[in-house]
Amino acid sequence: MKTKHDVLAHIDDNSGGYKAISRYIGANPELGNKEFLAAAKLTEELERQGFQVERGVLGLETAFIGTYDTGRPGPIAAFLCEYDALPEVGHACGHHMICIMSLAAGAALKSVADATGGIIRIYGTPAEETNGAKVTMAAAGLFDDCDFALMAHPYYKFEKSGSSLAMDAIQFEYFGQTAHAAASPHEGVNALDAVIQLFNAINAMRQQTRPDARIHGIIDNGGTAPNVIPGYASAKFYARSASRPYTNELTEKLKRCAEGAALQTGCTLKWNHYELSYDELRTNETLSDVFTSNLLEAGIPERDITTGVDHGSLDLGNVSLRCPAIHPYVKIVEERYLLHTVEFRDAAMTERALERMIFGAKMLAATAYDVMTNPELLADIKAEFDQQKTT
């Protein structure tokens, strides 16, 4: 039977090609659901590596699933790829590395899978930064039969898989009546006043929310000219918390604030979810410990591996409620460059960073190998997941 060493050697043997694809995606940033170049490169590589590829999954043009089925009983391993960029700053979140770490790890596991049995799936999940495809895929049950799901995120330090916040994205629109602000203001119904009242109500409500609540918004349309009473105004908000049930409560409270502002001003209110809702990430600690153990075996000092924390909202949260999942962070830069910055983007294109990407792929592959070849470990992972579902 092939060993973990063979898995890691497969990544080394293909590292030049992986770096080239990562550089290409990094140099050609594409926004969510428009990642045509990235999806094409990744699916071509998957087919070269012997995977059966389904493109356009669930009608999402840049979503894909690469599958290798050994035809033998065994676990189903999922590796998740992200490859969307950010407006203006491009790949400042390192998604050109995330996709390669997952693809390389899955391909390496495939090289020994005929001995371990089971199925390997590599999911191409567009638009993590906005309308995360993992939400749609999870709702469609595409992860329900997976035994575990893995991905890793580039960062300025090594960090264990932590948590993320459930999130709703809500737009409130107010419809009033335009009028001349000087000659006939009394004939107007001021939609901007409604938006301002909405902000005031939400700010007053914050004192009665839990410490883990996060509510933040903008006025995306506040009128056209100072001498025109705005007949239309709108605002966008994110409501977040550590759990889906409490986030639902926050969203309902926001709606009541919005309704009150409409009553106060005489406006008509409409609201909508302008992005998909994300659930909280529930890290499977047993699976996370396997990843950490591989870091230690690879020579990363324990003092350099920090405890996982909340990093905002991730669409992986929706996956983690369907199957055991982790989202650790891999150090790819020496300086404390934060995500979504030009500094991180530029550093993430250097040869040193790409070498650390290859290292991250090895850690994912080693983790998956440990689980695929240890039925007792897999049982522990699934037992923890079942316990999480009851809390």
mmCIF file of C-alpha atoms in Angstrom:
data_model
loop_
_atom_site.group_PDB
_atom_site.id
_atom_site.type_symbol
_atom_site.label_atom_id
_atom_site.label_comp_id
_atom_site.label_asym_id
_atom_site.label_seq_id
_atom_site.Cartn_x
_atom_site.Cartn_y
_atom_site.Cartn_z
ATOM 1 C CA MET A 1 0.000 0.000 0.000
ATOM 2 C CA LYS A 2 1.272 3.449 -0.827
ATOM 3 C CA THR A 3 2.197 5.680 2.085
ATOM 4 C CA LYS A 4 1.758 9.288 3.124
ATOM 5 C CA HIS A 5 5.224 9.901 1.699
ATOM 6 C CA ASP A 6 3.903 8.926 -1.749
ATOM 7 C CA VAL A 7 1.041 11.410 -1.349
ATOM 8 C CA LEU A 8 3.419 14.261 -0.545
ATOM 9 C CA ALA A 9 5.800 13.252 -3.347
ATOM 10 C CA HIS A 10 2.952 13.544 -5.858
ATOM 11 C CA ILE A 11 2.516 17.208 -4.934
ATOM 12 C CA ASP A 12 6.239 17.871 -5.254
ATOM 13 C CA ASP A 13 6.298 16.182 -8.665
ATOM 14 C CA ASN A 14 3.532 18.483 -9.930
ATOM 15 C CA SER A 15 4.481 21.641 -8.030
ATOM 16 C CA GLY A 16 5.772 23.537 -11.072
ATOM 17 C CA GLY A 17 2.465 23.203 -12.863
ATOM 18 C CA TYR A 18 0.487 24.110 -9.759
ATOM 19 C CA LYS A 19 2.495 27.289 -9.269
ATOM 20 C CA ALA A 20 1.989 28.245 -12.904
ATOM 21 C CA ILE A 21 -1.794 27.879 -12.629
ATOM 22 C CA SER A 22 -1.834 29.891 -9.406
ATOM 23 C CA ARG A 23 0.213 32.673 -11.013
ATOM 24 C CA TYR A 24 -2.130 32.703 -14.004
ATOM 25 C CA ILE A 25 -5.256 32.999 -11.843
ATOM 26 C CA GLY A 26 -3.575 35.612 -9.649
ATOM 27 C CA ALA A 27 -2.626 37.681 -12.688
ATOM 28 C CA ASN A 28 -6.132 37.434 -14.185
ATOM 29 C CA PRO A 29 -8.492 38.281 -11.311
ATOM 30 C CA GLU A 30 -12.192 37.686 -11.920
ATOM 31 C CA LEU A 31 -15.141 38.596 -9.732
ATOM 32 C CA GLY A 32 -17.594 36.092 -8.311
ATOM 33 C CA ASN A 33 -19.582 34.008 -10.821
ATOM 34 C CA LYS A 34 -17.413 35.463 -13.593
ATOM 35 C CA GLU A 35 -14.347 33.302 -12.958
ATOM 36 C CA PHE A 36 -14.334 31.830 -16.457
ATOM 37 C CA LEU A 37 -10.558 31.780 -16.940
ATOM 38 C CA ALA A 38 -9.918 30.304 -13.504
ATOM 39 C CA ALA A 39 -12.599 27.629 -13.838
ATOM 40 C CA ALA A 40 -11.288 26.645 -17.265
ATOM 41 C CA LYS A 41 -7.714 26.274 -16.002
ATOM 42 C CA LEU A 42 -8.742 24.281 -12.940
ATOM 43 C CA THR A 43 -11.062 21.903 -14.765
ATOM 44 C CA GLU A 44 -8.468 21.289 -17.481
ATOM 45 C CA GLU A 45 -5.978 20.333 -14.770
ATOM 46 C CA LEU A 46 -8.501 18.067 -13.073
ATOM 47 C CA GLU A 47 -9.113 16.206 -16.320
ATOM 48 C CA ARG A 48 -5.374 15.914 -16.875
ATOM 49 C CA GLN A 49 -5.130 14.346 -13.422
ATOM 50 C CA GLY A 50 -7.803 11.778 -14.275
ATOM 51 C CA PHE A 51 -10.903 13.250 -12.663
ATOM 52 C CA GLN A 52 -14.362 13.154 -14.219
ATOM 53 C CA VAL A 53 -15.479 16.784 -14.342
ATOM 54 C CA GLU A 54 -19.005 18.175 -14.236
ATOM 55 C CA ARG A 55 -19.136 21.830 -15.269
ATOM 56 C CA GLY A 56 -21.883 24.371 -14.666
ATOM 57 C CA VAL A 57 -23.092 22.649 -11.504
ATOM 58 C CA LEU A 58 -26.597 23.750 -10.434
ATOM 59 C CA GLY A 59 -26.681 26.206 -13.305
ATOM 60 C CA LEU A 60 -23.716 28.162 -11.922
ATOM 61 C CA GLU A 61 -21.508 28.727 -14.955
ATOM 62 C CA THR A 62 -18.183 28.693 -13.114
ATOM 63 C CA ALA A 63 -19.005 25.942 -10.588
ATOM 64 C CA PHE A 64 -17.669 22.439 -11.086
ATOM 65 C CA ILE A 65 -17.147 19.092 -9.383
ATOM 66 C CA GLY A 66 -14.222 16.834 -10.201
ATOM 67 C CA THR A 67 -14.768 13.228 -9.087
ATOM 68 C CA TYR A 68 -12.566 10.166 -8.825
ATOM 69 C CA ASP A 69 -14.425 7.039 -7.761
ATOM 70 C CA THR A 70 -12.244 4.060 -6.932
ATOM 71 C CA GLY A 71 -15.218 1.720 -7.198
ATOM 72 C CA ARG A 72 -14.328 0.345 -3.791
ATOM 73 C CA PRO A 73 -15.955 1.025 -0.415
ATOM 74 C CA GLY A 74 -14.416 3.863 1.530
ATOM 75 C CA PRO A 75 -14.903 7.427 2.719
ATOM 76 C CA ILE A 76 -15.926 10.315 0.493
ATOM 77 C CA ALA A 77 -13.374 13.130 0.785
ATOM 78 C CA ALA A 78 -14.251 16.671 -0.325
ATOM 79 C CA PHE A 79 -11.744 19.399 -1.182
ATOM 80 C CA LEU A 80 -13.133 22.899 -1.733
ATOM 81 C CA CYS A 81 -11.764 25.394 -4.256
ATOM 82 C CA GLU A 82 -12.307 29.150 -4.210
ATOM 83 C CA TYR A 83 -11.054 31.340 -7.071
ATOM 84 C CA ASP A 84 -12.999 34.610 -7.098
ATOM 85 C CA ALA A 85 -11.203 37.929 -6.694
ATOM 86 C CA LEU A 86 -12.092 41.218 -5.049
ATOM 87 C CA PRO A 87 -13.062 44.456 -6.827
ATOM 88 C CA GLU A 88 -10.105 46.784 -7.456
ATOM 89 C CA VAL A 89 -7.568 44.836 -5.350
ATOM 90 C CA GLY A 90 -7.809 41.516 -7.208
ATOM 91 C CA HIS A 91 -6.584 38.384 -5.421
ATOM 92 C CA ALA A 92 -5.946 40.127 -2.112
ATOM 93 C CA CYS A 93 -7.574 37.238 -0.259
ATOM 94 C CA GLY A 94 -5.378 34.573 -1.831
ATOM 95 C CA HIS A 95 -8.093 32.584 -3.573
ATOM 96 C CA HIS A 96 -5.635 31.858 -6.380
ATOM 97 C CA MET A 97 -3.864 29.769 -3.739
ATOM 98 C CA ILE A 98 -6.905 28.239 -2.048
ATOM 99 C CA CYS A 99 -8.000 26.542 -5.265
ATOM 100 C CA ILE A 100 -4.547 25.097 -5.905
ATOM 101 C CA MET A 101 -4.089 23.811 -2.349
ATOM 102 C CA SER A 102 -7.367 21.904 -2.631
ATOM 103 C CA LEU A 103 -6.804 20.673 -6.175
ATOM 104 C CA ALA A 104 -3.248 19.534 -5.469
ATOM 105 C CA ALA A 105 -4.283 17.791 -2.245
ATOM 106 C CA GLY A 106 -7.155 15.992 -3.930
ATOM 107 C CA ALA A 107 -5.012 14.913 -6.869
ATOM 108 C CA ALA A 108 -2.321 13.639 -4.488
ATOM 109 C CA LEU A 109 -4.877 11.619 -2.554
ATOM 110 C CA LYS A 110 -6.147 10.185 -5.845
ATOM 111 C CA SER A 111 -2.663 8.831 -6.529
ATOM 112 C CA VAL A 112 -3.098 6.388 -3.611
ATOM 113 C CA ALA A 113 -6.888 6.099 -3.573
ATOM 114 C CA ASP A 114 -7.066 2.795 -5.410
ATOM 115 C CA ALA A 115 -5.474 1.301 -2.302
ATOM 116 C CA THR A 116 -7.542 3.212 0.260
ATOM 117 C CA GLY A 117 -10.883 2.973 -1.555
ATOM 118 C CA GLY A 118 -13.602 5.599 -1.491
ATOM 119 C CA ILE A 119 -14.369 8.673 -3.567
ATOM 120 C CA ILE A 120 -12.504 11.963 -3.960
ATOM 121 C CA ARG A 121 -14.397 15.080 -4.957
ATOM 122 C CA ILE A 122 -12.958 18.491 -5.721
ATOM 123 C CA TYR A 123 -15.638 21.171 -5.627
ATOM 124 C CA GLY A 124 -15.239 24.422 -7.552
ATOM 125 C CA THR A 125 -17.225 26.957 -5.522
ATOM 126 C CA PRO A 126 -17.544 30.441 -7.073
ATOM 127 C CA ALA A 127 -18.236 33.811 -5.474
ATOM 128 C CA GLU A 128 -17.173 33.230 -1.865
ATOM 129 C CA GLU A 129 -16.830 36.985 -1.407
ATOM 130 C CA THR A 130 -20.463 37.675 -2.351
ATOM 131 C CA ASN A 131 -23.088 35.053 -3.279
ATOM 132 C CA GLY A 132 -21.127 32.058 -2.078
ATOM 133 C CA ALA A 133 -21.870 28.981 -4.189
ATOM 134 C CA LYS A 134 -21.283 26.710 -1.201
ATOM 135 C CA VAL A 135 -24.606 27.973 0.154
ATOM 136 C CA THR A 136 -26.435 26.847 -2.985
ATOM 137 C CA MET A 137 -24.518 23.578 -3.157
ATOM 138 C CA ALA A 138 -25.148 22.783 0.500
ATOM 139 C CA ALA A 139 -28.862 23.539 0.171
ATOM 140 C CA ALA A 140 -29.007 21.171 -2.804
ATOM 141 C CA GLY A 141 -27.494 18.385 -0.677
ATOM 142 C CA LEU A 142 -24.234 18.125 -2.610
ATOM 143 C CA PHE A 143 -22.208 17.630 0.592
ATOM 144 C CA ASP A 144 -24.641 15.416 2.490
ATOM 145 C CA ASP A 145 -22.848 12.167 1.649
ATOM 146 C CA CYS A 146 -19.333 13.538 2.224
ATOM 147 C CA ASP A 147 -17.458 12.106 5.192
ATOM 148 C CA PHE A 148 -15.329 15.246 5.574
ATOM 149 C CA ALA A 149 -14.527 18.487 3.771
ATOM 150 C CA LEU A 150 -11.207 20.326 3.716
ATOM 151 C CA MET A 151 -9.830 23.653 2.589
ATOM 152 C CA ALA A 152 -7.074 25.970 3.809
ATOM 153 C CA HIS A 153 -6.670 29.727 3.593
ATOM 154 C CA PRO A 154 -3.400 31.641 3.089
ATOM 155 C CA TYR A 155 -2.544 34.083 5.861
ATOM 156 C CA TYR A 156 0.348 35.761 7.664
ATOM 157 C CA LYS A 157 0.463 33.042 10.343
ATOM 158 C CA PHE A 158 -0.549 29.457 11.020
ATOM 159 C CA GLU A 159 -3.938 29.351 12.676
ATOM 160 C CA LYS A 160 -6.217 26.469 13.578
ATOM 161 C CA SER A 161 -9.660 26.248 12.067
ATOM 162 C CA GLY A 162 -11.917 28.478 14.137
ATOM 163 C CA SER A 163 -15.397 29.889 13.773
ATOM 164 C CA SER A 164 -17.300 32.289 11.563
ATOM 165 C CA LEU A 165 -20.483 34.274 11.950
ATOM 166 C CA ALA A 166 -23.832 33.475 10.419
ATOM 167 C CA MET A 167 -24.894 36.374 8.213
ATOM 168 C CA ASP A 168 -27.909 37.862 6.456
ATOM 169 C CA ALA A 169 -27.564 40.591 3.816
ATOM 170 C CA ILE A 170 -30.658 42.800 3.709
ATOM 171 C CA GLN A 171 -31.592 45.810 1.608
ATOM 172 C CA PHE A 172 -34.362 48.150 2.725
ATOM 173 C CA GLU A 173 -35.991 50.366 0.084
ATOM 174 C CA TYR A 174 -38.275 53.289 0.878
ATOM 175 C CA PHE A 175 -40.663 54.850 -1.609
ATOM 176 C CA GLY A 176 -42.018 58.344 -0.895
ATOM 177 C CA GLN A 177 -42.889 61.345 -3.050
ATOM 178 C CA THR A 178 -40.517 63.802 -4.673
ATOM 179 C CA ALA A 179 -41.158 67.534 -4.306
ATOM 180 C CA HIS A 180 -39.323 70.840 -4.581
ATOM 181 C CA ALA A 181 -37.428 71.137 -1.309
ATOM 182 C CA ALA A 182 -37.845 74.944 -1.155
ATOM 183 C CA ALA A 183 -41.076 75.719 -2.997
ATOM 184 C CA SER A 184 -43.296 72.814 -1.869
ATOM 185 C CA PRO A 185 -41.621 70.530 0.668
ATOM 186 C CA HIS A 186 -44.996 69.879 2.306
ATOM 187 C CA GLU A 187 -46.053 67.967 -0.792
ATOM 188 C CA GLY A 188 -43.171 65.533 -0.486
ATOM 189 C CA VAL A 189 -42.727 62.277 1.428
ATOM 190 C CA ASN A 190 -39.038 62.036 2.312
ATOM 191 C CA ALA A 191 -37.623 58.559 1.724
ATOM 192 C CA LEU A 192 -34.202 59.629 2.997
ATOM 193 C CA ASP A 193 -35.765 60.573 6.329
ATOM 194 C CA ALA A 194 -37.025 57.001 6.557
ATOM 195 C CA VAL A 195 -33.528 55.624 6.003
ATOM 196 C CA ILE A 196 -32.134 57.970 8.670
ATOM 197 C CA GLN A 197 -34.818 56.871 11.094
ATOM 198 C CA LEU A 198 -33.937 53.274 10.300
ATOM 199 C CA PHE A 199 -30.291 53.889 11.237
ATOM 200 C CA ASN A 200 -31.360 55.642 14.445
ATOM 201 C CA ALA A 201 -33.623 52.746 15.415
ATOM 202 C CA ILE A 202 -30.913 50.156 14.742
ATOM 203 C CA ASN A 203 -28.336 52.139 16.699
ATOM 204 C CA ALA A 204 -30.740 52.324 19.639
ATOM 205 C CA MET A 205 -31.349 48.586 19.389
ATOM 206 C CA ARG A 206 -27.666 47.660 19.644
ATOM 207 C CA GLN A 207 -27.643 47.967 23.442
ATOM 208 C CA GLN A 208 -30.112 45.086 23.647
ATOM 209 C CA THR A 209 -28.201 42.691 21.375
ATOM 210 C CA ARG A 210 -25.799 39.952 22.406
ATOM 211 C CA PRO A 211 -22.037 40.618 22.400
ATOM 212 C CA ASP A 212 -21.574 38.401 19.346
ATOM 213 C CA ALA A 213 -24.038 40.453 17.263
ATOM 214 C CA ARG A 214 -22.708 42.561 14.415
ATOM 215 C CA ILE A 215 -24.952 44.968 12.486
ATOM 216 C CA HIS A 216 -23.454 47.338 9.930
ATOM 217 C CA GLY A 217 -24.856 49.134 6.933
ATOM 218 C CA ILE A 218 -24.593 51.863 4.326
ATOM 219 C CA ILE A 219 -26.950 54.240 2.522
ATOM 220 C CA ASP A 220 -26.570 53.152 -1.084
ATOM 221 C CA ASN A 221 -29.123 55.622 -2.437
ATOM 222 C CA GLY A 222 -29.933 58.825 -0.580
ATOM 223 C CA GLY A 223 -31.478 61.022 -3.240
ATOM 224 C CA THR A 224 -30.408 62.946 -6.332
ATOM 225 C CA ALA A 225 -30.086 66.654 -5.374
ATOM 226 C CA PRO A 226 -30.356 68.765 -2.195
ATOM 227 C CA ASN A 227 -33.292 70.785 -3.567
ATOM 228 C CA VAL A 228 -35.369 67.673 -4.324
ATOM 229 C CA ILE A 229 -37.194 65.802 -1.570
ATOM 230 C CA PRO A 230 -35.988 62.212 -2.133
ATOM 231 C CA GLY A 231 -38.826 60.036 -3.325
ATOM 232 C CA TYR A 232 -36.613 56.957 -3.146
ATOM 233 C CA ALA A 233 -33.847 55.936 -0.771
ATOM 234 C CA SER A 234 -32.309 52.627 0.239
ATOM 235 C CA ALA A 235 -29.832 51.108 2.645
ATOM 236 C CA LYS A 236 -27.953 47.803 2.795
ATOM 237 C CA PHE A 237 -27.096 45.965 5.989
ATOM 238 C CA TYR A 238 -25.294 42.876 7.179
ATOM 239 C CA ALA A 239 -26.667 41.217 10.309
ATOM 240 C CA ARG A 240 -24.325 38.669 11.877
ATOM 241 C CA SER A 241 -24.021 36.536 14.986
ATOM 242 C CA ALA A 242 -22.430 33.315 16.186
ATOM 243 C CA SER A 243 -25.492 31.197 15.310
ATOM 244 C CA ARG A 244 -28.141 30.974 12.631
ATOM 245 C CA PRO A 245 -31.113 31.110 15.066
ATOM 246 C CA TYR A 246 -29.927 34.343 16.681
ATOM 247 C CA THR A 247 -29.062 35.866 13.304
ATOM 248 C CA ASN A 248 -32.645 35.148 12.269
ATOM 249 C CA GLU A 249 -33.794 37.051 15.377
ATOM 250 C CA LEU A 250 -31.583 40.014 14.487
ATOM 251 C CA THR A 251 -32.946 40.096 10.963
ATOM 252 C CA GLU A 252 -36.517 40.157 12.259
ATOM 253 C CA LYS A 253 -35.625 43.030 14.592
ATOM 254 C CA LEU A 254 -34.120 44.946 11.682
ATOM 255 C CA LYS A 255 -37.314 44.459 9.716
ATOM 256 C CA ARG A 256 -39.372 45.854 12.595
ATOM 257 C CA CYS A 257 -37.061 48.880 12.786
ATOM 258 C CA ALA A 258 -37.560 49.356 9.058
ATOM 259 C CA GLU A 259 -41.332 49.085 9.361
ATOM 260 C CA GLY A 260 -41.330 51.665 12.140
ATOM 261 C CA ALA A 261 -39.351 54.110 10.001
ATOM 262 C CA ALA A 262 -41.842 53.659 7.191
ATOM 263 C CA LEU A 263 -44.764 54.411 9.520
ATOM 264 C CA GLN A 264 -43.026 57.476 10.947
ATOM 265 C CA THR A 265 -42.414 59.032 7.554
ATOM 266 C CA GLY A 266 -45.353 57.795 5.515
ATOM 267 C CA CYS A 267 -43.153 55.864 3.094
ATOM 268 C CA THR A 268 -43.755 52.473 1.555
ATOM 269 C CA LEU A 269 -41.197 49.817 2.466
ATOM 270 C CA LYS A 270 -39.777 46.909 0.484
ATOM 271 C CA TRP A 271 -36.934 44.648 1.615
ATOM 272 C CA ASN A 272 -34.922 41.843 0.080
ATOM 273 C CA HIS A 273 -31.901 39.630 0.680
ATOM 274 C CA TYR A 274 -29.370 41.050 -1.781
ATOM 275 C CA GLU A 275 -26.845 38.268 -1.120
ATOM 276 C CA LEU A 276 -27.190 34.680 0.041
ATOM 277 C CA SER A 277 -27.303 34.031 3.775
ATOM 278 C CA TYR A 278 -24.313 32.317 5.390
ATOM 279 C CA ASP A 279 -24.512 29.940 8.342
ATOM 280 C CA GLU A 280 -21.907 29.804 11.093
ATOM 281 C CA LEU A 281 -18.797 27.665 10.685
ATOM 282 C CA ARG A 282 -18.689 24.755 13.101
ATOM 283 C CA THR A 283 -15.149 23.436 13.060
ATOM 284 C CA ASN A 284 -14.808 19.709 13.594
ATOM 285 C CA GLU A 285 -12.140 19.762 16.287
ATOM 286 C CA THR A 286 -11.157 16.119 15.807
ATOM 287 C CA LEU A 287 -10.464 16.739 12.142
ATOM 288 C CA SER A 288 -8.748 20.029 12.986
ATOM 289 C CA ASP A 289 -6.417 18.205 15.380
ATOM 290 C CA VAL A 290 -5.333 15.914 12.550
ATOM 291 C CA PHE A 291 -4.333 18.911 10.443
ATOM 292 C CA THR A 292 -2.445 20.426 13.391
ATOM 293 C CA SER A 293 -0.640 17.128 14.002
ATOM 294 C CA ASN A 294 0.587 17.152 10.427
ATOM 295 C CA LEU A 295 1.873 20.696 10.831
ATOM 296 C CA LEU A 296 3.832 19.569 13.884
ATOM 297 C CA GLU A 297 5.179 16.511 12.047
ATOM 298 C CA ALA A 298 6.315 18.824 9.249
ATOM 299 C CA GLY A 299 8.367 20.858 11.723
ATOM 300 C CA ILE A 300 6.097 23.815 12.467
ATOM 301 C CA PRO A 301 6.648 24.675 16.160
ATOM 302 C CA GLU A 302 3.548 24.432 18.328
ATOM 303 C CA ARG A 303 4.132 28.011 19.515
ATOM 304 C CA ASP A 304 3.674 29.203 15.927
ATOM 305 C CA ILE A 305 0.209 27.663 15.548
ATOM 306 C CA THR A 306 -2.406 29.951 17.060
ATOM 307 C CA THR A 307 -5.912 29.144 18.230
ATOM 308 C CA GLY A 308 -8.636 29.657 15.655
ATOM 309 C CA VAL A 309 -10.765 32.799 15.890
ATOM 310 C CA ASP A 310 -13.732 34.350 14.124
ATOM 311 C CA HIS A 311 -12.846 35.749 10.686
ATOM 312 C CA GLY A 312 -16.179 37.280 9.721
ATOM 313 C CA SER A 313 -18.551 35.153 7.638
ATOM 314 C CA LEU A 314 -17.751 32.240 5.337
ATOM 315 C CA ASP A 315 -19.988 30.230 3.048
ATOM 316 C CA LEU A 316 -18.102 27.166 4.302
ATOM 317 C CA GLY A 317 -20.330 27.519 7.359
ATOM 318 C CA ASN A 318 -23.221 26.084 5.351
ATOM 319 C CA VAL A 319 -21.057 23.095 4.414
ATOM 320 C CA SER A 320 -19.973 22.518 8.021
ATOM 321 C CA LEU A 321 -23.601 21.943 9.000
ATOM 322 C CA ARG A 322 -23.828 19.174 6.383
ATOM 323 C CA CYS A 323 -20.570 17.288 6.974
ATOM 324 C CA PRO A 324 -17.438 17.565 9.161
ATOM 325 C CA ALA A 325 -15.308 20.452 7.893
ATOM 326 C CA ILE A 326 -12.245 22.556 8.714
ATOM 327 C CA HIS A 327 -10.828 25.853 7.471
ATOM 328 C CA PRO A 328 -7.286 26.326 8.877
ATOM 329 C CA TYR A 329 -4.922 29.142 7.898
ATOM 330 C CA VAL A 330 -1.462 28.592 6.412
ATOM 331 C CA LYS A 331 1.363 31.085 6.747
ATOM 332 C CA ILE A 332 2.535 32.261 3.316
ATOM 333 C CA VAL A 333 4.107 35.654 4.135
ATOM 334 C CA GLU A 334 6.588 36.828 6.750
ATOM 335 C CA GLU A 335 5.150 40.288 7.308
ATOM 336 C CA ARG A 336 1.850 40.906 9.088
ATOM 337 C CA TYR A 337 -0.035 41.679 5.899
ATOM 338 C CA LEU A 338 -3.793 41.600 6.389
ATOM 339 C CA LEU A 339 -6.215 39.998 3.961
ATOM 340 C CA HIS A 340 -7.961 42.213 1.387
ATOM 341 C CA THR A 341 -4.983 44.548 1.129
ATOM 342 C CA VAL A 342 -2.692 45.377 -1.774
ATOM 343 C CA GLU A 343 0.286 44.327 0.365
ATOM 344 C CA PHE A 344 -1.089 40.821 0.866
ATOM 345 C CA ARG A 345 -2.038 40.536 -2.810
ATOM 346 C CA ASP A 346 1.471 41.378 -3.989
ATOM 347 C CA ALA A 347 3.175 39.171 -1.410
ATOM 348 C CA ALA A 348 0.917 36.251 -2.358
ATOM 349 C CA MET A 349 2.368 36.248 -5.878
ATOM 350 C CA THR A 350 5.980 35.762 -4.820
ATOM 351 C CA GLU A 351 7.900 32.520 -5.223
ATOM 352 C CA ARG A 352 8.199 32.130 -1.448
ATOM 353 C CA ALA A 353 4.435 32.441 -1.028
ATOM 354 C CA LEU A 354 3.842 29.872 -3.760
ATOM 355 C CA GLU A 355 6.212 27.487 -2.003
ATOM 356 C CA ARG A 356 4.116 27.895 1.157
ATOM 357 C CA MET A 357 1.022 27.199 -0.953
ATOM 358 C CA ILE A 358 2.578 23.870 -1.940
ATOM 359 C CA PHE A 359 3.259 23.209 1.739
ATOM 360 C CA GLY A 360 -0.393 23.932 2.549
ATOM 361 C CA ALA A 361 -1.501 21.483 -0.123
ATOM 362 C CA LYS A 362 0.698 18.825 1.466
ATOM 363 C CA MET A 363 -0.866 19.421 4.864
ATOM 364 C CA LEU A 364 -4.371 19.033 3.441
ATOM 365 C CA ALA A 365 -3.368 15.879 1.589
ATOM 366 C CA ALA A 366 -1.668 14.395 4.653
ATOM 367 C CA THR A 367 -4.751 15.119 6.759
ATOM 368 C CA ALA A 368 -7.057 13.468 4.233
ATOM 369 C CA TYR A 369 -4.739 10.443 3.988
ATOM 370 C CA ASP A 370 -4.787 9.999 7.772
ATOM 371 C CA VAL A 371 -8.585 10.008 7.809
ATOM 372 C CA MET A 372 -9.006 7.762 4.764
ATOM 373 C CA THR A 373 -6.692 5.113 6.219
ATOM 374 C CA ASN A 374 -7.913 5.162 9.832
ATOM 375 C CA PRO A 375 -11.530 3.995 10.288
ATOM 376 C CA GLU A 376 -11.446 4.686 14.037
ATOM 377 C CA LEU A 377 -10.373 8.280 13.438
ATOM 378 C CA LEU A 378 -13.144 8.750 10.893
ATOM 379 C CA ALA A 379 -15.643 7.335 13.388
ATOM 380 C CA ASP A 380 -14.489 9.877 15.986
ATOM 381 C CA ILE A 381 -14.853 12.719 13.471
ATOM 382 C CA LYS A 382 -18.387 11.642 12.597
ATOM 383 C CA ALA A 383 -19.330 11.159 16.246
ATOM 384 C CA GLU A 384 -18.298 14.748 16.998
ATOM 385 C CA PHE A 385 -20.267 15.975 14.010
ATOM 386 C CA ASP A 386 -23.369 14.101 15.150
ATOM 387 C CA GLN A 387 -22.981 15.596 18.616
ATOM 388 C CA GLN A 388 -22.674 19.127 17.155
ATOM 389 C CA LYS A 389 -25.956 18.656 15.312
ATOM 390 C CA THR A 390 -27.794 18.167 18.612
ATOM 391 C CA THR A 391 -26.484 21.385 20.247
#
